[in-house]
Amino acid sequence: MDNGPGGEELAPAAFCELCRASIAPGRAVNGQVKDSSFAHPVDPQQDGIRMVTACCADHLAELQRQYDERPFVTEELWVAKIDLAMQQRRMGLSNDQLVRETGLNLLQLEAAARWCLGVGASADDRSVEEA
């Protein structure tokens, strides 16, 4: 953190995720959005829920609208969980280690890999077709 003129610590600058404007301390508007590309670094219960920062309520509402229009793809979330686990390790992980680290099973690991390659229907599409 930077120090202010009196030596006090200053909070890091916040930027609006919509317009990229710098936000004065204490003026940020925060909210949650559903985002299948986000795996929480500590709490798996918050996977798929991203915090966003905006400069005003209108920009927050626009960000939330944009995320609402984006499909939530289960395999994308699984890929995010795998990516997070891999980033936290210097060496690669075996499938067994990935299962332990991510909480996914082998079929989910395979489905995530297939999704990355653009092969096969997503779990979300299959559940819709089966309903």
N, CA, C and O of each residue as an XYZ file, in Angstrom:
524
protein
N       0.827     -1.183      0.000
C       0.000      0.000      0.000
C       0.871      1.247      0.000
O       1.972      1.259      0.552
N       0.357      2.285     -0.626
C       1.066      3.559     -0.642
C       0.797      4.317      0.636
O      -0.213      4.101      1.305
N       1.709      5.204      0.966
C       1.519      6.063      2.129
C       1.133      7.457      1.665
O       1.653      7.968      0.673
N       0.201      8.063      2.409
C      -0.233      9.420      2.113
C       0.795     10.423      2.612
O       1.827     10.036      3.160
N       0.516     11.718      2.424
C       1.476     12.749      2.819
C       1.796     12.731      4.311
O       2.909     13.093      4.694
N       0.870     12.325      5.154
C       1.106     12.266      6.596
C       1.653     10.920      7.038
O       1.760     10.661      8.237
N       2.006     10.046      6.076
C       2.540      8.736      6.406
C       1.463      7.681      6.601
O       1.786      6.513      6.816
N       0.157      8.073      6.529
C      -0.912      7.096      6.712
C      -1.026      6.228      5.453
O      -0.727      6.669      4.343
N      -1.463      4.989      5.659
C      -1.627      4.080      4.530
C      -2.881      4.454      3.757
O      -3.932      4.708      4.345
N      -2.762      4.487      2.431
C      -3.895      4.767      1.567
C      -4.427      3.460      0.997
O      -3.662      2.545      0.691
N      -5.742      3.384      0.858
C      -6.346      2.204      0.251
C      -5.983      2.175     -1.231
O      -5.820      3.227     -1.849
N      -5.855      0.977     -1.804
C      -5.560      0.921     -3.239
C      -6.687      1.573     -4.031
O      -7.850      1.522     -3.632
N      -6.333      2.181     -5.149
C      -7.329      2.854     -5.985
C      -8.305      1.826     -6.545
O      -7.909      0.725     -6.929
N      -9.569      2.191     -6.586
C     -10.589      1.343     -7.190
C     -10.939      1.928     -8.551
O     -10.878      3.140     -8.759
N     -11.306      1.047     -9.467
C     -11.693      1.479    -10.798
C     -13.035      0.861    -11.142
O     -13.318     -0.279    -10.774
N     -13.859      1.624    -11.851
C     -15.154      1.128    -12.304
C     -14.904      0.051    -13.358
O     -14.163      0.272    -14.317
N     -15.518     -1.098    -13.177
C     -15.335     -2.194    -14.120
C     -16.106     -1.988    -15.413
O     -15.951     -2.763    -16.357
N     -16.946     -0.935    -15.467
C     -17.665     -0.636    -16.705
C     -16.942      0.444    -17.508
O     -16.622      0.241    -18.679
N     -16.690      1.580    -16.884
C     -16.096      2.708    -17.622
C     -14.615      2.906    -17.342
O     -13.972      3.739    -17.981
N     -14.063      2.150    -16.393
C     -12.653      2.196    -15.994
C     -12.253      3.503    -15.307
O     -11.062      3.768    -15.144
N     -13.216      4.316    -14.904
C     -12.911      5.561    -14.188
C     -12.363      5.225    -12.807
O     -12.769      4.243    -12.186
N     -11.443      6.048    -12.340
C     -10.916      5.915    -10.986
C     -12.018      6.330    -10.013
O     -12.739      7.300    -10.248
N     -12.134      5.589     -8.930
C     -13.192      5.862     -7.943
C     -12.539      6.368     -6.669
O     -11.605      5.755     -6.151
N     -13.034      7.486     -6.173
C     -12.502      8.070     -4.937
C     -12.755      7.110     -3.772
O     -13.762      6.404     -3.765
N     -11.852      7.079     -2.790
C     -12.047      6.214     -1.620
C     -13.423      6.442     -0.988
O     -13.856      7.579     -0.800
N     -14.088      5.350     -0.670
C     -15.394      5.413     -0.035
C     -16.553      5.652     -0.984
O     -17.699      5.713     -0.539
N     -16.293      5.790     -2.279
C     -17.342      6.086     -3.261
C     -17.717      4.895     -4.139
O     -18.654      4.987     -4.932
N     -17.010      3.796     -4.011
C     -17.271      2.628     -4.858
C     -18.627      2.015     -4.527
O     -19.059      1.999     -3.374
N     -19.277      1.517     -5.555
C     -20.527      0.781     -5.414
C     -20.218     -0.665     -5.800
O     -19.759     -0.931     -6.911
N     -20.470     -1.587     -4.888
C     -20.124     -2.991     -5.106
C     -21.379     -3.848     -5.175
O     -22.403     -3.535     -4.568
N     -21.276     -4.920     -5.919
C     -22.385     -5.856     -6.017
C     -21.882     -7.206     -6.485
O     -20.711     -7.364     -6.829
N     -22.778     -8.173     -6.493
C     -22.444     -9.530     -6.914
C     -23.079     -9.824     -8.263
O     -24.147     -9.307     -8.593
N     -22.398    -10.668     -9.040
C     -22.935    -11.161    -10.303
C     -22.644    -12.651    -10.396
O     -21.672    -13.143     -9.822
N     -23.493    -13.364    -11.125
C     -23.222    -14.778    -11.404
C     -22.241    -14.826    -12.560
O     -22.471    -14.215    -13.604
N     -21.137    -15.560    -12.372
C     -20.096    -15.627    -13.392
C     -19.451    -17.007    -13.344
O     -18.712    -17.330    -12.414
N     -19.741    -17.809    -14.351
C     -19.221    -19.182    -14.357
C     -17.723    -19.253    -14.621
O     -17.146    -20.339    -14.568
N     -17.081    -18.124    -14.904
C     -15.631    -18.147    -15.108
C     -14.865    -17.851    -13.824
O     -13.638    -17.758    -13.843
N     -15.583    -17.701    -12.701
C     -14.948    -17.289    -11.452
C     -14.984    -18.393    -10.404
O     -16.050    -18.879    -10.026
N     -13.792    -18.781     -9.940
C     -13.653    -19.698     -8.800
C     -13.069    -18.887     -7.650
O     -12.022    -18.257     -7.799
N     -13.738    -18.902     -6.514
C     -13.273    -18.135     -5.358
C     -11.975    -18.738     -4.828
O     -11.871    -19.958     -4.699
N     -10.988    -17.902     -4.521
C      -9.684    -18.443     -4.092
C      -9.682    -19.144     -2.743
O      -8.756    -19.903     -2.455
N     -10.701    -18.911     -1.897
C     -10.700    -19.491     -0.557
C     -11.980    -20.273     -0.244
O     -11.915    -21.334      0.376
N     -13.130    -19.767     -0.660
C     -14.420    -20.336     -0.271
C     -15.163    -20.922     -1.468
O     -15.757    -20.174     -2.244
N     -15.141    -22.251     -1.635
C     -15.822    -22.867     -2.776
C     -17.326    -22.598     -2.809
O     -17.950    -22.726     -3.862
N     -17.914    -22.230     -1.674
C     -19.340    -21.891     -1.661
C     -19.621    -20.631     -2.477
O     -20.757    -20.379     -2.878
N     -18.573    -19.843     -2.718
C     -18.738    -18.606     -3.478
C     -18.286    -18.741     -4.933
O     -18.240    -17.750     -5.662
N     -17.954    -19.953     -5.353
C     -17.604    -20.165     -6.754
C     -18.781    -19.756     -7.630
O     -19.935    -20.050     -7.321
N     -18.470    -19.075     -8.722
C     -19.518    -18.640     -9.646
C     -20.182    -17.341     -9.245
O     -21.106    -16.889     -9.921
N     -19.730    -16.726     -8.156
C     -20.292    -15.446     -7.693
C     -19.143    -14.453     -7.603
O     -18.286    -14.557     -6.725
N     -19.132    -13.508     -8.502
C     -18.049    -12.522     -8.572
C     -18.525    -11.189     -7.992
O     -19.652    -10.754     -8.230
N     -17.642    -10.559     -7.229
C     -17.892     -9.199     -6.752
C     -17.435     -8.244     -7.845
O     -16.351     -8.414     -8.403
N     -18.249     -7.244     -8.155
C     -17.883     -6.225     -9.135
C     -17.933     -4.858     -8.472
O     -18.657     -4.644     -7.500
N     -17.146     -3.937     -9.020
C     -17.045     -2.583     -8.476
C     -17.398     -1.594     -9.569
O     -16.946     -1.717    -10.708
N     -18.207     -0.619     -9.213
C     -18.625      0.412    -10.165
C     -18.508      1.786     -9.518
O     -18.379      1.914     -8.301
N     -18.558      2.807    -10.365
C     -18.435      4.176     -9.878
C     -19.779      4.751     -9.444
O     -19.819      5.769     -8.753
N     -20.888      4.107     -9.845
C     -22.221      4.595     -9.479
C     -23.219      3.450     -9.596
O     -22.912      2.401    -10.163
N     -24.402      3.659     -9.062
C     -25.433      2.618     -9.086
C     -25.843      2.259    -10.513
O     -26.119      1.094    -10.799
N     -25.886      3.248    -11.417
C     -26.251      2.962    -12.812
C     -25.237      2.039    -13.477
O     -25.616      1.133    -14.220
N     -23.952      2.263    -13.215
C     -22.931      1.408    -13.811
C     -22.963      0.012    -13.194
O     -22.732     -0.976    -13.891
N     -23.248     -0.079    -11.899
C     -23.394     -1.394    -11.278
C     -24.565     -2.136    -11.914
O     -24.449     -3.319    -12.234
N     -25.684     -1.455    -12.099
C     -26.851     -2.087    -12.719
C     -26.527     -2.559    -14.138
O     -26.982     -3.626    -14.551
N     -25.754     -1.784    -14.878
C     -25.377     -2.173    -16.237
C     -24.458     -3.392    -16.211
O     -24.622     -4.308    -17.017
N     -23.496     -3.409    -15.295
C     -22.629     -4.579    -15.154
C     -23.450     -5.818    -14.826
O     -23.235     -6.880    -15.409
N     -24.389     -5.686    -13.895
C     -25.230     -6.825    -13.511
C     -26.079     -7.285    -14.693
O     -26.272     -8.486    -14.881
N     -26.585     -6.351    -15.488
C     -27.373     -6.704    -16.678
C     -26.510     -7.483    -17.666
O     -26.948     -8.495    -18.213
N     -25.285     -7.014    -17.894
C     -24.391     -7.689    -18.831
C     -24.075     -9.111    -18.374
O     -24.075    -10.039    -19.183
N     -23.807     -9.283    -17.090
C     -23.526    -10.631    -16.584
C     -24.775    -11.508    -16.635
O     -24.676    -12.706    -16.899
N     -25.955    -10.922    -16.384
C     -27.193    -11.698    -16.454
C     -27.440    -12.225    -17.861
O     -28.027    -13.294    -18.026
N     -26.999    -11.489    -18.873
C     -27.200    -11.908    -20.264
C     -26.208    -12.987    -20.681
O     -26.431    -13.690    -21.666
N     -25.132    -13.119    -19.949
C     -24.103    -14.100    -20.280
C     -24.526    -15.461    -19.734
O     -24.925    -15.564    -18.574
N     -24.444    -16.506    -20.558
C     -24.847    -17.824    -20.047
C     -23.915    -18.305    -18.933
O     -22.711    -18.053    -18.962
N     -24.484    -18.989    -17.969
C     -23.707    -19.621    -16.905
C     -23.462    -21.047    -17.357
O     -24.398    -21.838    -17.476
N     -22.191    -21.380    -17.610
C     -21.824    -22.688    -18.141
C     -21.088    -23.466    -17.054
O     -20.008    -23.072    -16.613
N     -21.679    -24.552    -16.639
C     -21.124    -25.339    -15.540
C     -19.680    -25.762    -15.806
O     -18.835    -25.667    -14.916
N     -19.392    -26.228    -17.026
C     -18.026    -26.658    -17.337
C     -17.035    -25.500    -17.224
O     -15.884    -25.705    -16.838
N     -17.466    -24.312    -17.553
C     -16.575    -23.149    -17.421
C     -16.194    -22.942    -15.952
O     -15.050    -22.608    -15.645
N     -17.143    -23.140    -15.061
C     -16.856    -23.044    -13.633
C     -15.880    -24.142    -13.215
O     -14.961    -23.891    -12.434
N     -16.074    -25.351    -13.727
C     -15.152    -26.436    -13.407
C     -13.747    -26.112    -13.901
O     -12.767    -26.386    -13.208
N     -13.643    -25.527    -15.099
C     -12.339    -25.123    -15.633
C     -11.705    -24.077    -14.717
O     -10.506    -24.136    -14.448
N     -12.496    -23.126    -14.239
C     -11.978    -22.101    -13.326
C     -11.452    -22.733    -12.041
O     -10.413    -22.323    -11.525
N     -12.170    -23.731    -11.525
C     -11.721    -24.419    -10.307
C     -10.415    -25.169    -10.556
O      -9.518    -25.155     -9.712
N     -10.308    -25.822    -11.709
C      -9.085    -26.543    -12.066
C      -7.930    -25.560    -12.226
O      -6.832    -25.796    -11.721
N      -8.179    -24.465    -12.927
C      -7.143    -23.450    -13.147
C      -6.645    -22.896    -11.817
O      -5.440    -22.728    -11.631
N      -7.550    -22.611    -10.896
C      -7.161    -22.091     -9.583
C      -6.279    -23.105     -8.846
O      -5.257    -22.736     -8.267
N      -6.671    -24.363     -8.868
C      -5.881    -25.406     -8.198
C      -4.493    -25.518     -8.825
O      -3.501    -25.683     -8.115
N      -4.423    -25.429    -10.150
C      -3.139    -25.540    -10.839
C      -2.249    -24.329    -10.537
O      -1.033    -24.472    -10.409
N      -2.846    -23.145    -10.424
C      -2.063    -21.934    -10.118
C      -1.470    -21.981     -8.716
O      -0.427    -21.379     -8.457
N      -2.127    -22.685     -7.824
C      -1.664    -22.735     -6.439
C      -0.556    -23.773     -6.235
O      -0.020    -23.892     -5.133
N      -0.214    -24.509     -7.263
C       0.831    -25.526     -7.186
C       1.897    -25.216     -8.216
O       1.592    -24.817     -9.340
N       3.148    -25.403     -7.829
C       4.242    -25.177     -8.779
C       4.355    -26.332     -9.774
O       4.710    -26.131    -10.936
N       4.060    -27.495     -9.324
C       4.135    -28.687    -10.174
C       2.722    -29.043    -10.623
O       1.741    -28.647     -9.993
N       2.629    -29.786    -11.709
C       1.332    -30.239    -12.180
C       0.660    -31.148    -11.157
O       1.307    -31.666    -10.247
N      -0.629    -31.329    -11.318
C      -1.394    -32.183    -10.413
C      -1.916    -33.391    -11.171
O      -2.329    -33.281    -12.325
N      -1.896    -34.532    -10.522
C      -2.498    -35.733    -11.110
C      -4.019    -35.589    -11.044
O      -4.542    -34.697    -10.375
N      -4.718    -36.480    -11.749
C      -6.184    -36.447    -11.682
C      -6.680    -36.637    -10.253
O      -7.618    -35.963     -9.826
N      -6.053    -37.555     -9.508
C      -6.463    -37.787     -8.116
C      -6.266    -36.520     -7.282
O      -7.113    -36.170     -6.460
N      -5.143    -35.840     -7.503
C      -4.911    -34.597     -6.767
C      -5.916    -33.522     -7.172
O      -6.404    -32.775     -6.324
N      -6.226    -33.442     -8.470
C      -7.221    -32.466     -8.935
C      -8.585    -32.734     -8.309
O      -9.298    -31.804     -7.933
N      -8.942    -34.011     -8.201
C     -10.216    -34.368     -7.567
C     -10.235    -33.856     -6.126
O     -11.220    -33.262     -5.689
N      -9.149    -34.086     -5.394
C      -9.080    -33.622     -3.997
C      -9.087    -32.092     -3.913
O      -9.790    -31.517     -3.083
N      -8.309    -31.441     -4.769
C      -8.152    -29.982     -4.694
C      -9.406    -29.234     -5.142
O      -9.719    -28.175     -4.597
N     -10.122    -29.768     -6.123
C     -11.251    -29.034     -6.709
C     -12.609    -29.478     -6.190
O     -13.581    -28.728     -6.276
N     -12.685    -30.699     -5.649
C     -13.982    -31.231     -5.248
C     -14.773    -31.779     -6.426
O     -15.931    -32.165     -6.268
N     -14.160    -31.817     -7.605
C     -14.816    -32.371     -8.787
C     -14.522    -33.867     -8.873
O     -13.579    -34.357     -8.251
N     -15.329    -34.582     -9.642
C     -15.040    -35.989     -9.872
C     -14.382    -36.147    -11.244
O     -14.261    -35.176    -11.990
N     -13.961    -37.364    -11.576
C     -13.250    -37.591    -12.836
C     -14.106    -37.262    -14.059
O     -13.591    -36.744    -15.051
N     -15.397    -37.554    -14.000
C     -16.280    -37.223    -15.125
C     -16.371    -35.707    -15.314
O     -16.416    -35.223    -16.445
N     -16.397    -34.967    -14.220
C     -16.442    -33.507    -14.317
C     -15.125    -32.956    -14.857
O     -15.130    -32.003    -15.636
N     -13.993    -33.545    -14.453
C     -12.701    -33.128    -14.998
C     -12.668    -33.353    -16.506
O     -12.211    -32.494    -17.261
N     -13.150    -34.502    -16.932
C     -13.181    -34.807    -18.366
C     -14.110    -33.842    -19.105
O     -13.764    -33.349    -20.179
N     -15.278    -33.574    -18.540
C     -16.221    -32.658    -19.180
C     -15.623    -31.253    -19.293
O     -15.827    -30.570    -20.296
N     -14.889    -30.827    -18.273
C     -14.238    -29.510    -18.314
C     -13.199    -29.476    -19.429
O     -13.106    -28.490    -20.160
N     -12.423    -30.540    -19.563
C     -11.415    -30.608    -20.621
C     -12.078    -30.587    -21.998
O     -11.609    -29.902    -22.906
N     -13.159    -31.331    -22.148
C     -13.886    -31.348    -23.428
C     -14.460    -29.966    -23.727
O     -14.446    -29.529    -24.877
N     -14.958    -29.280    -22.717
C     -15.508    -27.932    -22.924
C     -14.418    -26.994    -23.418
O     -14.646    -26.198    -24.330
N     -13.215    -27.085    -22.811
C     -12.086    -26.249    -23.247
C     -11.752    -26.487    -24.711
O     -11.386    -25.562    -25.436
N     -11.881    -27.735    -25.134
C     -11.576    -28.089    -26.513
C     -12.734    -27.797    -27.461
O     -12.592    -27.910    -28.678
N     -13.882    -27.421    -26.896
C     -15.050    -27.136    -27.727
C     -15.722    -28.373    -28.272
O     -16.349    -28.330    -29.330
N     -15.593    -29.490    -27.547
C     -16.168    -30.753    -28.003
C     -17.275    -31.176    -27.044
O     -17.087    -31.149    -25.828
N     -18.414    -31.563    -27.579
C     -19.479    -32.106    -26.732
C     -20.383    -31.035    -26.162
O     -20.016    -29.863    -26.070
N     -21.578    -31.468    -25.780
C     -22.566    -30.569    -25.179
C     -22.204    -30.300    -23.729
O     -21.567    -31.123    -23.073
N     -22.615    -29.142    -23.238
C     -22.357    -28.822    -21.832
C     -23.342    -29.559    -20.943
O     -24.397    -30.004    -21.396
N     -22.992    -29.680    -19.688
C     -23.884    -30.316    -18.718
C     -25.192    -29.549    -18.640
O     -26.252    -30.142    -18.440
N     -25.123    -28.226    -18.796
C     -26.330    -27.409    -18.740
C     -27.253    -27.733    -19.922
O     -28.470    -27.814    -19.754
N     -26.677    -27.916    -21.111
C     -27.476    -28.256    -22.277
C     -28.095    -29.635    -22.136
O     -29.253    -29.839    -22.500
N     -27.326    -30.587    -21.606
C     -27.854    -31.944    -21.432
C     -29.000    -31.963    -20.458
O     -29.983    -32.670    -20.677
N     -28.898    -31.191    -19.364
C     -29.980    -31.188    -18.377
C     -31.244    -30.583    -18.964
O     -32.349    -31.005    -18.624
N     -31.094    -29.598    -19.841
C     -32.246    -28.996    -20.499
C     -32.882    -30.005    -21.453
O     -34.105    -30.123    -21.516
N     -32.041    -30.735    -22.196
C     -32.561    -31.726    -23.144
C     -33.255    -32.873    -22.429
O     -34.231    -33.424    -22.936
N     -32.750    -33.237    -21.243
C     -33.312    -34.378    -20.518
C     -34.607    -34.004    -19.804
O     -35.405    -34.883    -19.477
N     -34.829    -32.706    -19.554
C     -36.007    -32.274    -18.802
C     -37.270    -32.412    -19.614
O     -38.355    -32.091    -19.128
